[in-house]
mmCIF file of C-alpha atoms and ligand atoms in Angstrom:
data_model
loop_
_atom_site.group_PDB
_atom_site.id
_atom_site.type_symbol
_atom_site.label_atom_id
_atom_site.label_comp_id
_atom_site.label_asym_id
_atom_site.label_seq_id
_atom_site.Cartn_x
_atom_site.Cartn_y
_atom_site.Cartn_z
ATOM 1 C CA UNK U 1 0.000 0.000 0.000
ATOM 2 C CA UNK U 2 1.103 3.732 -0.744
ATOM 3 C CA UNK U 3 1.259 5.937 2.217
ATOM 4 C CA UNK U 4 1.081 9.270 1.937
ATOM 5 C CA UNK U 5 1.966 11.126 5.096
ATOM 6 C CA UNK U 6 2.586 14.340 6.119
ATOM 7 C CA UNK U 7 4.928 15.195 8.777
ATOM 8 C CA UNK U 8 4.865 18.177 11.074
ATOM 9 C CA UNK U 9 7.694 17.923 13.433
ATOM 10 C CA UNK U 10 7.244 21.457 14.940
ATOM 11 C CA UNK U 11 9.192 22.497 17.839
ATOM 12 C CA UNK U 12 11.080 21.507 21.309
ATOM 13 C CA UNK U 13 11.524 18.039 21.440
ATOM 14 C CA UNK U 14 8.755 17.260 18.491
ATOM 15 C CA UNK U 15 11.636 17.245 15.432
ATOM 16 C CA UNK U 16 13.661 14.571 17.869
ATOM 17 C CA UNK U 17 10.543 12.422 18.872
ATOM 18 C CA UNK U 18 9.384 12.408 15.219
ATOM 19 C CA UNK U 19 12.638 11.417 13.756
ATOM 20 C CA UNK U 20 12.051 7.889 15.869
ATOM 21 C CA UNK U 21 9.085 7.499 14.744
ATOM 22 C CA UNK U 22 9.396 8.021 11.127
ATOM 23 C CA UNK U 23 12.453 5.081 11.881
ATOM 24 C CA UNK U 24 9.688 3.164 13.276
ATOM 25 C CA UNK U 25 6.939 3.190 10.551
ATOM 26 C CA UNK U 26 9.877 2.972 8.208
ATOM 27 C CA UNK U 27 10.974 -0.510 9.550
ATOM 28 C CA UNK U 28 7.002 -1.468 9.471
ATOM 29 C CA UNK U 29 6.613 -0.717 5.655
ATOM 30 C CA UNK U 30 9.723 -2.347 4.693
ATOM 31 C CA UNK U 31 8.226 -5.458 6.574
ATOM 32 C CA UNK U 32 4.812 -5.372 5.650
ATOM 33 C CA UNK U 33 5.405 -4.259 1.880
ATOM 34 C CA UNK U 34 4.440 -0.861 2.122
ATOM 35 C CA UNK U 35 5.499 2.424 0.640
ATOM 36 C CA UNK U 36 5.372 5.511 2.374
ATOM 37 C CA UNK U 37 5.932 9.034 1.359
ATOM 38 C CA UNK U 38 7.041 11.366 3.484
ATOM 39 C CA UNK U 39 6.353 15.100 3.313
ATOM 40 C CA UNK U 40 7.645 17.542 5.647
ATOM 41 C CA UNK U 41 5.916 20.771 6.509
ATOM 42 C CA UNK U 42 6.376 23.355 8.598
ATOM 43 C CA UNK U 43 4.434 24.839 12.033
ATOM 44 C CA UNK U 44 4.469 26.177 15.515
ATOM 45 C CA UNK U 45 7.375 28.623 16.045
ATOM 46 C CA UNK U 46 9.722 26.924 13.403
ATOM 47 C CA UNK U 47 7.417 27.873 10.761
ATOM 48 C CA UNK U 48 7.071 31.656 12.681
ATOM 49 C CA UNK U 49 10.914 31.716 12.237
ATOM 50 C CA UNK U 50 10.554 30.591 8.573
ATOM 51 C CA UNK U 51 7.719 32.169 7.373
ATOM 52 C CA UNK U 52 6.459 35.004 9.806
ATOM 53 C CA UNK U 53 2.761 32.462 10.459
ATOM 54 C CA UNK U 54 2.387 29.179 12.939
ATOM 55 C CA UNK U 55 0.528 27.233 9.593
ATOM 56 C CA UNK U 56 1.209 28.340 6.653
ATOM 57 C CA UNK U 57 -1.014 28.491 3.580
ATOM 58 C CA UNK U 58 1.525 25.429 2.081
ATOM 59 C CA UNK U 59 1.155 23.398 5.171
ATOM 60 C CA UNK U 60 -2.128 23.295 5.493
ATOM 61 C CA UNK U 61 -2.111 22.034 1.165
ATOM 62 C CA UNK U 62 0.176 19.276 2.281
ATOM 63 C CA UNK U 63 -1.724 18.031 5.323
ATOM 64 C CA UNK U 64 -5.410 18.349 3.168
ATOM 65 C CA UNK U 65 -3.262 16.048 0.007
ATOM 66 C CA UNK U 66 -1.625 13.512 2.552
ATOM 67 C CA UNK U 67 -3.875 10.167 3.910
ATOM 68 C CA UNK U 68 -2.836 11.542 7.725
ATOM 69 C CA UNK U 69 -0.381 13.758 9.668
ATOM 70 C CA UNK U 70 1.954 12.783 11.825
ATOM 71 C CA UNK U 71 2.485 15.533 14.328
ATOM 72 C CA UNK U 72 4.972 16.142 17.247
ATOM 73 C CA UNK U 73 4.656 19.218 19.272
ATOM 74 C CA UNK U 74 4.605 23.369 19.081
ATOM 75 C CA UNK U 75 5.582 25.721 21.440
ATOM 76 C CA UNK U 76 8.780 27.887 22.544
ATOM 77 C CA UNK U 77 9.439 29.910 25.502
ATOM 78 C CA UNK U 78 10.096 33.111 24.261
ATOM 79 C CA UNK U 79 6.384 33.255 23.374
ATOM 80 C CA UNK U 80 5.024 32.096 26.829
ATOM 81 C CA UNK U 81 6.656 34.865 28.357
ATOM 82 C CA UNK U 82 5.764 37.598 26.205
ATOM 83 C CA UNK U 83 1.973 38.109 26.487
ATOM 84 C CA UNK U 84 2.688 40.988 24.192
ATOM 85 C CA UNK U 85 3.385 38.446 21.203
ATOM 86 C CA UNK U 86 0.886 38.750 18.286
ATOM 87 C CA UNK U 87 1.527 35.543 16.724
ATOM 88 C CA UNK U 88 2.186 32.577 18.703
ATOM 89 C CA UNK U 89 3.039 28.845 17.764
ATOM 90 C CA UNK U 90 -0.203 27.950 19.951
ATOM 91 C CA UNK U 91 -2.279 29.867 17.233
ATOM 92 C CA UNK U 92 -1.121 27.461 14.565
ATOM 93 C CA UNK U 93 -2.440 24.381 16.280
ATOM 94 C CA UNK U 94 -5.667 25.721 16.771
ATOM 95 C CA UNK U 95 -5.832 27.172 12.895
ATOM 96 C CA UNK U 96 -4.767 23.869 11.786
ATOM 97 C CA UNK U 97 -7.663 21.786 14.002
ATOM 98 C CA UNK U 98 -10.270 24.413 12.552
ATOM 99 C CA UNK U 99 -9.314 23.924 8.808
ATOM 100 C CA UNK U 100 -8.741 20.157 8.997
ATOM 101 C CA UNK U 101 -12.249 20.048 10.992
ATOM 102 C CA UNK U 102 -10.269 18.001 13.676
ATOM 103 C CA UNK U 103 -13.236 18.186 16.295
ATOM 104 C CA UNK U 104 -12.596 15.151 17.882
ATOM 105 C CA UNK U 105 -9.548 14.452 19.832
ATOM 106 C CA UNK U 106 -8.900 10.637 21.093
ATOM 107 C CA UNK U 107 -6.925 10.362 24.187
ATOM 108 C CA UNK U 108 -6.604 7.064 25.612
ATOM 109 C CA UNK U 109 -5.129 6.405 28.853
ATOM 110 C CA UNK U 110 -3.952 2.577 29.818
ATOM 111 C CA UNK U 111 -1.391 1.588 32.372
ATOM 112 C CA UNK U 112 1.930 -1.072 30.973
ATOM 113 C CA UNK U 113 2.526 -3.996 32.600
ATOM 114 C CA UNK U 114 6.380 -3.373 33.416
ATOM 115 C CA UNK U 115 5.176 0.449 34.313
ATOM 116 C CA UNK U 116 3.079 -0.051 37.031
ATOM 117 C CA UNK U 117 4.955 0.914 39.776
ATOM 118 C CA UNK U 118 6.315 3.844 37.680
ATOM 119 C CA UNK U 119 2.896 5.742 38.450
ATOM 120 C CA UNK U 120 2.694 8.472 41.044
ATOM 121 C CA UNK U 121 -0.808 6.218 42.007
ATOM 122 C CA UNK U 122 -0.718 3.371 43.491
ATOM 123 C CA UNK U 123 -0.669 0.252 41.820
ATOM 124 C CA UNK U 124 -4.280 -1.296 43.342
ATOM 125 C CA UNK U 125 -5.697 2.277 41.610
ATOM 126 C CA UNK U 126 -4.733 1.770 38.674
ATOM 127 C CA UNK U 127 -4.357 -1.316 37.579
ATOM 128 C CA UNK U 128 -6.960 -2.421 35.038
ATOM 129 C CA UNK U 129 -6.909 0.946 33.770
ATOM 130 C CA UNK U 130 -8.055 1.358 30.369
ATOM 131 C CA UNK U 131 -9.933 4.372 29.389
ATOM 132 C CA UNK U 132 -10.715 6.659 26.348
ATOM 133 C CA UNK U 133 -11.122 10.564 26.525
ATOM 134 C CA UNK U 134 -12.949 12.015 22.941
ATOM 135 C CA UNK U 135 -12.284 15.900 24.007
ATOM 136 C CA UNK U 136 -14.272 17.825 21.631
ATOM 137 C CA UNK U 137 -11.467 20.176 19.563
ATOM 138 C CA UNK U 138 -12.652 22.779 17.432
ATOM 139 C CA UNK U 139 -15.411 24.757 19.299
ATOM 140 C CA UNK U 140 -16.231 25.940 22.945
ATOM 141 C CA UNK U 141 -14.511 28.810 25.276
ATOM 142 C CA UNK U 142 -11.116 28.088 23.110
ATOM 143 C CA UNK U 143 -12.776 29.925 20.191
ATOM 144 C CA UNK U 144 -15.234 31.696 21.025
ATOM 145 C CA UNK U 145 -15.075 35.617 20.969
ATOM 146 C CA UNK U 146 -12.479 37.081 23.234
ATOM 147 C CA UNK U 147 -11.327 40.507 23.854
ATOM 148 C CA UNK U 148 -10.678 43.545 26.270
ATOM 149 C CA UNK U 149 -13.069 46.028 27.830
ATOM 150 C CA UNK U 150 -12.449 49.179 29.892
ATOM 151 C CA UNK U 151 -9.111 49.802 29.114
ATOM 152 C CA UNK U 152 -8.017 46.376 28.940
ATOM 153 C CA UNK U 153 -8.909 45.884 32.245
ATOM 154 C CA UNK U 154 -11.278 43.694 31.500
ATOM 155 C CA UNK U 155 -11.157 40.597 29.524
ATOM 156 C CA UNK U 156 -13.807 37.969 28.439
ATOM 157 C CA UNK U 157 -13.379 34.334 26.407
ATOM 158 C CA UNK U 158 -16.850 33.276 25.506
ATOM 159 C CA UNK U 159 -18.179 29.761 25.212
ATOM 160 C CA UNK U 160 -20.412 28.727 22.714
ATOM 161 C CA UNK U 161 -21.880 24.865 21.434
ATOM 162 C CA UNK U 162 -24.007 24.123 19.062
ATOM 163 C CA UNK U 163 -25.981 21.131 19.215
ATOM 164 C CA UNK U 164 -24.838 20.094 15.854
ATOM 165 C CA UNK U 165 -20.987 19.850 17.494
ATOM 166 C CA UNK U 166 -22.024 17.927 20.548
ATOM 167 C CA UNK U 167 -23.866 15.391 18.278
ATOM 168 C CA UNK U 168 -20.626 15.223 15.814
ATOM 169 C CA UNK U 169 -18.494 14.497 18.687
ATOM 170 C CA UNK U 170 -21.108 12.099 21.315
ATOM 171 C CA UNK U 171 -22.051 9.971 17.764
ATOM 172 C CA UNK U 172 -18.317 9.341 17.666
ATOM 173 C CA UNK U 173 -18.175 8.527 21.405
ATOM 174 C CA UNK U 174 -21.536 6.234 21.489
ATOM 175 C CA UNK U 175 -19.729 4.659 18.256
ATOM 176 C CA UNK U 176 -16.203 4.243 20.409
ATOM 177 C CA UNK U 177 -18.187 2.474 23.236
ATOM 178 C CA UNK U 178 -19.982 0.250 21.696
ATOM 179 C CA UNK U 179 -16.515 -1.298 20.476
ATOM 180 C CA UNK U 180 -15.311 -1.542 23.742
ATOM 181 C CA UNK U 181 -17.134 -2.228 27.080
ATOM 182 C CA UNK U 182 -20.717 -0.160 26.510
ATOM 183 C CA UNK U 183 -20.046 2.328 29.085
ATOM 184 C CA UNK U 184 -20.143 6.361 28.077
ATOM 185 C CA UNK U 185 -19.834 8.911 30.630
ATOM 186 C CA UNK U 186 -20.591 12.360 29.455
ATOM 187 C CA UNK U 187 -18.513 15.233 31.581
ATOM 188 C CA UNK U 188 -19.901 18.422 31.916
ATOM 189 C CA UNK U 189 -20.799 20.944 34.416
ATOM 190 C CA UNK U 190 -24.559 21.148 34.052
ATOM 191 C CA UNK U 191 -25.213 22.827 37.843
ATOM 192 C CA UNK U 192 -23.771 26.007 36.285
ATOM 193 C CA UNK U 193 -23.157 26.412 32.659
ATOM 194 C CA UNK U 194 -25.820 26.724 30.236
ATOM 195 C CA UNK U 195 -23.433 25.165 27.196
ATOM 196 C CA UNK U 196 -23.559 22.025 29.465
ATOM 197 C CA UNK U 197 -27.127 21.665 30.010
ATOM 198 C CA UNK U 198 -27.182 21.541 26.446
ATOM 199 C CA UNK U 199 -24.248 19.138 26.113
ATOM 200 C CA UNK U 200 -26.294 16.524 28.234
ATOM 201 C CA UNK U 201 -29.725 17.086 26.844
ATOM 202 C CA UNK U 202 -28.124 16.740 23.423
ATOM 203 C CA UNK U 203 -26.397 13.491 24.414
ATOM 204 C CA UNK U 204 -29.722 12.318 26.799
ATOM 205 C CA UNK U 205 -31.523 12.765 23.298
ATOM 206 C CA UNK U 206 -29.171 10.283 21.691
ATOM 207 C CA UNK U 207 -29.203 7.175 23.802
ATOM 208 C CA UNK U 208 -32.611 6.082 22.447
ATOM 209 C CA UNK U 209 -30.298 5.543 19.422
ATOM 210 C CA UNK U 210 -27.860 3.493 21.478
ATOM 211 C CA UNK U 211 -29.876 1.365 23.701
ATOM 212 C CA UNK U 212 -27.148 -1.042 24.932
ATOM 213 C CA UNK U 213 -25.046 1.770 25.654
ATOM 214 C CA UNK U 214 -24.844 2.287 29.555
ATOM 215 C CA UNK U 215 -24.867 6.401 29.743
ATOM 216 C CA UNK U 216 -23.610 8.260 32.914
ATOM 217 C CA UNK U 217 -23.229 11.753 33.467
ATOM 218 C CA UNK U 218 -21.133 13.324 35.882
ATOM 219 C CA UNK U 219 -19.511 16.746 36.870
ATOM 220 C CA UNK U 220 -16.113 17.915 35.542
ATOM 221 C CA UNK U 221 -15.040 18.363 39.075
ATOM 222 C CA UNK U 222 -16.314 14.974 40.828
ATOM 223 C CA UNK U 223 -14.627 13.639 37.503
ATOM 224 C CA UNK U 224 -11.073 15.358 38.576
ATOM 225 C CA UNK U 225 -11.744 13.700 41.414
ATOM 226 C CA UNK U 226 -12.620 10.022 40.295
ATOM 227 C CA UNK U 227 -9.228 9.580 37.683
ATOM 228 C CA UNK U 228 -6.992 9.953 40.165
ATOM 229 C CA UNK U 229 -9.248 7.813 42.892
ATOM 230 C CA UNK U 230 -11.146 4.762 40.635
ATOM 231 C CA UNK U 231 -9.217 5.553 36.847
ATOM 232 C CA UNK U 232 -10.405 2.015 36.113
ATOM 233 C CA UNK U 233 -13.988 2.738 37.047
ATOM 234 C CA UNK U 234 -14.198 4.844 33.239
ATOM 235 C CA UNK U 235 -14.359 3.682 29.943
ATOM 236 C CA UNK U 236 -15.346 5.917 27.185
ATOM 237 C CA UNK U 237 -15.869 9.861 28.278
ATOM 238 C CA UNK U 238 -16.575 12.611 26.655
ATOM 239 C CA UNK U 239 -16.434 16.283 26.706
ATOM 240 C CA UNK U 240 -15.849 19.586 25.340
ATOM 241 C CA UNK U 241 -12.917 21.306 24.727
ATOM 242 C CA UNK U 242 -11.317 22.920 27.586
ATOM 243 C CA UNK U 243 -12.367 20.030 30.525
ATOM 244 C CA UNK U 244 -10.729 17.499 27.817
ATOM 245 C CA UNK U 245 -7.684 19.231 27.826
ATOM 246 C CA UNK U 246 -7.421 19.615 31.819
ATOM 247 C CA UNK U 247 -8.354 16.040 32.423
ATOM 248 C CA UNK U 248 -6.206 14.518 29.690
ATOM 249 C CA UNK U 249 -3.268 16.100 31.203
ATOM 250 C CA UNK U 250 -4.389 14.639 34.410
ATOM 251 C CA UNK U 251 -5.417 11.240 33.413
ATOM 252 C CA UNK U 252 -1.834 11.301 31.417
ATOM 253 C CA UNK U 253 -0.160 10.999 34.694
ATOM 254 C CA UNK U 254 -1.655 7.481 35.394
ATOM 255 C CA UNK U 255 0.144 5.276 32.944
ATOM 256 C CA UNK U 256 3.897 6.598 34.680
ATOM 257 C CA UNK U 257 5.158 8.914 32.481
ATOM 258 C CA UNK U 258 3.372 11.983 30.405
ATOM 259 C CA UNK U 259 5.505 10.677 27.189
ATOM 260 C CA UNK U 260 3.965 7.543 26.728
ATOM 261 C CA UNK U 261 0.415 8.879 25.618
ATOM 262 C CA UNK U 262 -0.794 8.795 21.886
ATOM 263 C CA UNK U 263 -3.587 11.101 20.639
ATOM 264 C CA UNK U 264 -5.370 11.479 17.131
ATOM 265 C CA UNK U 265 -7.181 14.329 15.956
ATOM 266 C CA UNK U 266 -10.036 13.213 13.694
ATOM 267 C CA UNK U 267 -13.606 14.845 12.135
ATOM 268 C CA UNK U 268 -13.975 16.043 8.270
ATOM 269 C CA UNK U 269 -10.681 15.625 6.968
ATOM 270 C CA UNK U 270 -7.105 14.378 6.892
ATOM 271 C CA UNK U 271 -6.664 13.170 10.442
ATOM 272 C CA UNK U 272 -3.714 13.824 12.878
ATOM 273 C CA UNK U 273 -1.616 12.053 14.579
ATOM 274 C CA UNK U 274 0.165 13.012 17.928
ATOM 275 C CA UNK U 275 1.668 12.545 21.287
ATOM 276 C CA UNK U 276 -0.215 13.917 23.967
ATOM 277 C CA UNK U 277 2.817 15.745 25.603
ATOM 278 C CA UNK U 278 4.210 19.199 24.701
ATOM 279 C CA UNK U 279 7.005 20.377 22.937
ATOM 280 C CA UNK U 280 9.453 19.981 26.485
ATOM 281 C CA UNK U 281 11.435 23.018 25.340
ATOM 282 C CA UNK U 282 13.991 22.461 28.273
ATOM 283 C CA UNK U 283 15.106 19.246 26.573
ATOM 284 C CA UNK U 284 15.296 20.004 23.172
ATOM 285 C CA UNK U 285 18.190 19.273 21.660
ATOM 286 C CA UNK U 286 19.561 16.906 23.905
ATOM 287 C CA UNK U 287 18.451 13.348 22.835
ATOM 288 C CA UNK U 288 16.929 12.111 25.940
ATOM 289 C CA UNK U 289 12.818 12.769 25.389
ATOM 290 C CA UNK U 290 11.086 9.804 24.981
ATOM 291 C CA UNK U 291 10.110 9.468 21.883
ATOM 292 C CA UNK U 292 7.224 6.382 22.739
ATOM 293 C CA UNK U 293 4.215 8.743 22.958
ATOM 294 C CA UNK U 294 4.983 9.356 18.925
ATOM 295 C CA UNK U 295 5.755 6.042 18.261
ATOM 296 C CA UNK U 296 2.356 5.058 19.573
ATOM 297 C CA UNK U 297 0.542 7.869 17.984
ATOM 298 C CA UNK U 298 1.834 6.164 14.505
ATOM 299 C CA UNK U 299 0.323 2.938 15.661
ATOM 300 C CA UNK U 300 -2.595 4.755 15.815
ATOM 301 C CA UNK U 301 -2.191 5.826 12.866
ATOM 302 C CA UNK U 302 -1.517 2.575 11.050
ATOM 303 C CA UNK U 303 -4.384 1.093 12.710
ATOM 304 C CA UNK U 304 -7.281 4.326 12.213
ATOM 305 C CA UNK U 305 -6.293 5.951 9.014
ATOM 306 C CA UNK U 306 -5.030 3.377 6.925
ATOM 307 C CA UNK U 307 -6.716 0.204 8.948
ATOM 308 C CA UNK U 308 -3.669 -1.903 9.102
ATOM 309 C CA UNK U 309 -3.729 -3.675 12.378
ATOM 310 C CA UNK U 310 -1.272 -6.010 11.951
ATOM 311 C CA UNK U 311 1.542 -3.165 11.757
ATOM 312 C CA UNK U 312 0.017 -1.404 14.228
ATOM 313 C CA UNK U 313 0.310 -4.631 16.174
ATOM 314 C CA UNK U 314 3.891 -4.599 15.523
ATOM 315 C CA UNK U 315 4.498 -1.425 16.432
ATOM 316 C CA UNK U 316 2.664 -1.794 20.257
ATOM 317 C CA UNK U 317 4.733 -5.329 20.602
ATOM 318 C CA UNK U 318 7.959 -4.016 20.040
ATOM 319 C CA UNK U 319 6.765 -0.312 22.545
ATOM 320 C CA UNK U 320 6.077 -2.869 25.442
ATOM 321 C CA UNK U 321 9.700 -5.176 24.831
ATOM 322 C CA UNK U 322 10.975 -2.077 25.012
ATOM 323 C CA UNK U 323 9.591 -0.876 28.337
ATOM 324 C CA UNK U 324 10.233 -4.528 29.515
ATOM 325 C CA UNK U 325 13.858 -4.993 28.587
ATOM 326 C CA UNK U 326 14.362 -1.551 29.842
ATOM 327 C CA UNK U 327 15.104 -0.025 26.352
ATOM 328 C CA UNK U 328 13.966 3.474 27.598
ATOM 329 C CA UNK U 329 15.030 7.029 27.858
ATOM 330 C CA UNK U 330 15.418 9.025 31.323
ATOM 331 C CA UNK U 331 12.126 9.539 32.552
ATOM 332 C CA UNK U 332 11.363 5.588 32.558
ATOM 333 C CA UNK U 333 14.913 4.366 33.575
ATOM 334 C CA UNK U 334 16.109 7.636 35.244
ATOM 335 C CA UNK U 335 19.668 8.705 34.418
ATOM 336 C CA UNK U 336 21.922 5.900 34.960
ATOM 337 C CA UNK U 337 20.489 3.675 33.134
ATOM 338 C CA UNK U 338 18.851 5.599 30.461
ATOM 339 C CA UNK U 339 18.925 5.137 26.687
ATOM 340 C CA UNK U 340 18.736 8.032 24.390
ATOM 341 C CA UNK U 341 15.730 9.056 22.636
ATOM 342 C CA UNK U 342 18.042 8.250 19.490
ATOM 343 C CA UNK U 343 19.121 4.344 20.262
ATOM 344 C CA UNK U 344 15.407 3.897 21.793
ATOM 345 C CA UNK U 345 14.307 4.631 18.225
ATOM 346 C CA UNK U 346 17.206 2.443 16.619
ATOM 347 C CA UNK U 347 16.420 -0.233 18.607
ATOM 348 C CA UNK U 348 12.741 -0.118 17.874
ATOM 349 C CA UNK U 349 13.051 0.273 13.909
ATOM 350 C CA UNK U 350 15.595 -3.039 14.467
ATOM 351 C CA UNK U 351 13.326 -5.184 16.688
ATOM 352 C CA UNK U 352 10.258 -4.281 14.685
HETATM 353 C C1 IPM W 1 -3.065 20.321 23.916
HETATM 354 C C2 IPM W 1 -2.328 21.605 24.215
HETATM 355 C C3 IPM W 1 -2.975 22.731 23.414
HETATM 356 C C4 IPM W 1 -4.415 22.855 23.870
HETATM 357 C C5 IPM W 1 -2.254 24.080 23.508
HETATM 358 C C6 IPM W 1 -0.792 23.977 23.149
HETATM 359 C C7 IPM W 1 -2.944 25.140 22.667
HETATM 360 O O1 IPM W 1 -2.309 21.885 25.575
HETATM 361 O O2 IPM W 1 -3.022 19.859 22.763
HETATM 362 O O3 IPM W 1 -3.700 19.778 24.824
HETATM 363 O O4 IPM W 1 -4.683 23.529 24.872
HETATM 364 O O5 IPM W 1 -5.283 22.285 23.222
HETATM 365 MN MN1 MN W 2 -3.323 20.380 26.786
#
């Protein structure tokens, strides 16, 4: 099969983590007879260097004429401090989810065998845990109007749903559980905000359509609470866009280390591919991220876009000998013992 892939390495750590991967999937098509094509694009504040804007015109061509993305990470400290900045690498991810229509972000959490004791929980928490998070992407307080009154001493970020993006996104979640174990839990914060009461009543509206699906609904905050207590007590949630980012970041934590976490970005059309984790700008450069979060998100990728699950296969075998022959970079092994993010992805692309 030809594979047509776009790759967006971005910033910080993501040119590093993505250069393992690409290894990876490399290894998989010579194995499984494949052919893929690579094209490189640029975004976040490499692109701002290059070009003056965070996704460029030409970027977003390549990423509409490839089968899927492959992403890493944006983001660069000279921007974070400087709330002055008028274009930020930030701005380019959320230009890019708008104009690919990525409104549906899968997050899965799930704990590794040889990792358990590597989580900040303790093991008898989280063991069993196996959950999904579909975080709805492209609408909500994230881009809604926002501005300055009085002077600029007062500032406002609006939140706005429609019930035409809740259904987009709970059709895709109903669809997600009734793969797995039947159990939905819709997060909101319906005691207060008016965009959640429509949330549920939108999703309440649906499970007529989805009768063995099992439907809970619960509060953003009693769900804070819950991942870190009961993770294994969730299955399939889902929510709008800024909860999903908080509690993804939370429920990260779980499996033992924030760079082991794949994501994709899908909804109308080319979808993306990426770790969950940031662009680590305090590493950059110096070979020791871990690059599995990436190498993941490609598995994902074999196995959603292109539905190859025998590569993907591969590619989740050869993550976990990894993590079991202790094949892993300083956060895993700490810094004796540590590979670099470079011979983790050697080894991979050899054992795959
Ligand atoms: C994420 C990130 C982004 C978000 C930032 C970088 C804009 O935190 O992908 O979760 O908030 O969505
Ligand atoms: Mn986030």
């Amino acid at each position: 099969m030809k594979l047509n892939i776009a790759l967006l390495a971005g910033d910080g750590i993501g040119p590093e983590v993505v250069a393992q991967a690409v290894k990876v999937c490399d290894a998989v098509a010579n194995k499984f007879n494949h052919e893929i094509n690579w094209t490189p694009a640029l975004t976040g504040a490499a692109a701002i260097d290059a070009v003056g804007e965070p996704y460029p015109d030409e970027t977003h061509e390549i990423c509409v004429q490839a089968d899927a993305v492959l992403f890493g990470a944006i983001g660069h400290p000279k921007y974070d401090n400087d709330p002055t900045a008028k274009v930020r690498p930030e701005q380019g991810l959320l230009k890019m989810r708008k104009k690919l229509g990525l409104f549906a972000n899968v997050r899965p959490t799930f704990t590794f065998h040889s990792l358990i004791d590597n989580s900040p929980l303790k093991r008898e928490r989280i063991e069993g845990t196996d959950l999904v998070f579909l975080r709805e992407l492209t609408g909500g307080i994230y881009f809604g109007e926002k501005g300055r009154l009085e002077d600029g001493d007062v500032a406002y970020d609006n939140c706005l749903y429609s019930k035409e993006e809740v259904t987009r996104l709970a059709k895709k979640g109903f669809e997600l559980a009734m793969t797995r174990s039947k159990k939905l839990c819709c997060v909101d914060k319906a005691n207060v905000l008016e965009t959640s009461r429509l949330w549920r009543e939108t999703v309440q509206a649906m499970e007529k359509d989805y009768p063995e699906v099992e439907v809970s609904y619960e509060f953003v905050d009693a769900v804070a609470m819950r991942l870190v207590q009961w993770p294994s007590s969730y299955d399939v949630l889902i929510t709008e866009n800024l909860f999903g980012d908080i509690l993804t970041d939370e429920a990260s934590v779980i499996s033992g280390s924030m760079g082991l976490m794949p994501s994709a970005s899908v909804g109308e059309k080319t979808s993306l591919y990426e770790p969950i984790h940031g662009s680590y700008p305090q590493a950059a450069g110096k070979d020791i991220a871990n690059p599995l979060a990436t190498v993941l998100s490609a598995a994902m990728m074999f196995e959603d876009a292109f539905g190859l699950q025998e590569e993907a296969k591969a590619i989740k075998d050869v993550v976990n000998r990894s993590l079991a022959e202790g094949v892993v970079t300083e956060d895993i092994a700490g810094k004796d013992k540590a590979y670099k993010t470079s011979e983790v992805g050697d080894w991979l692309a050899e054992n795959i």
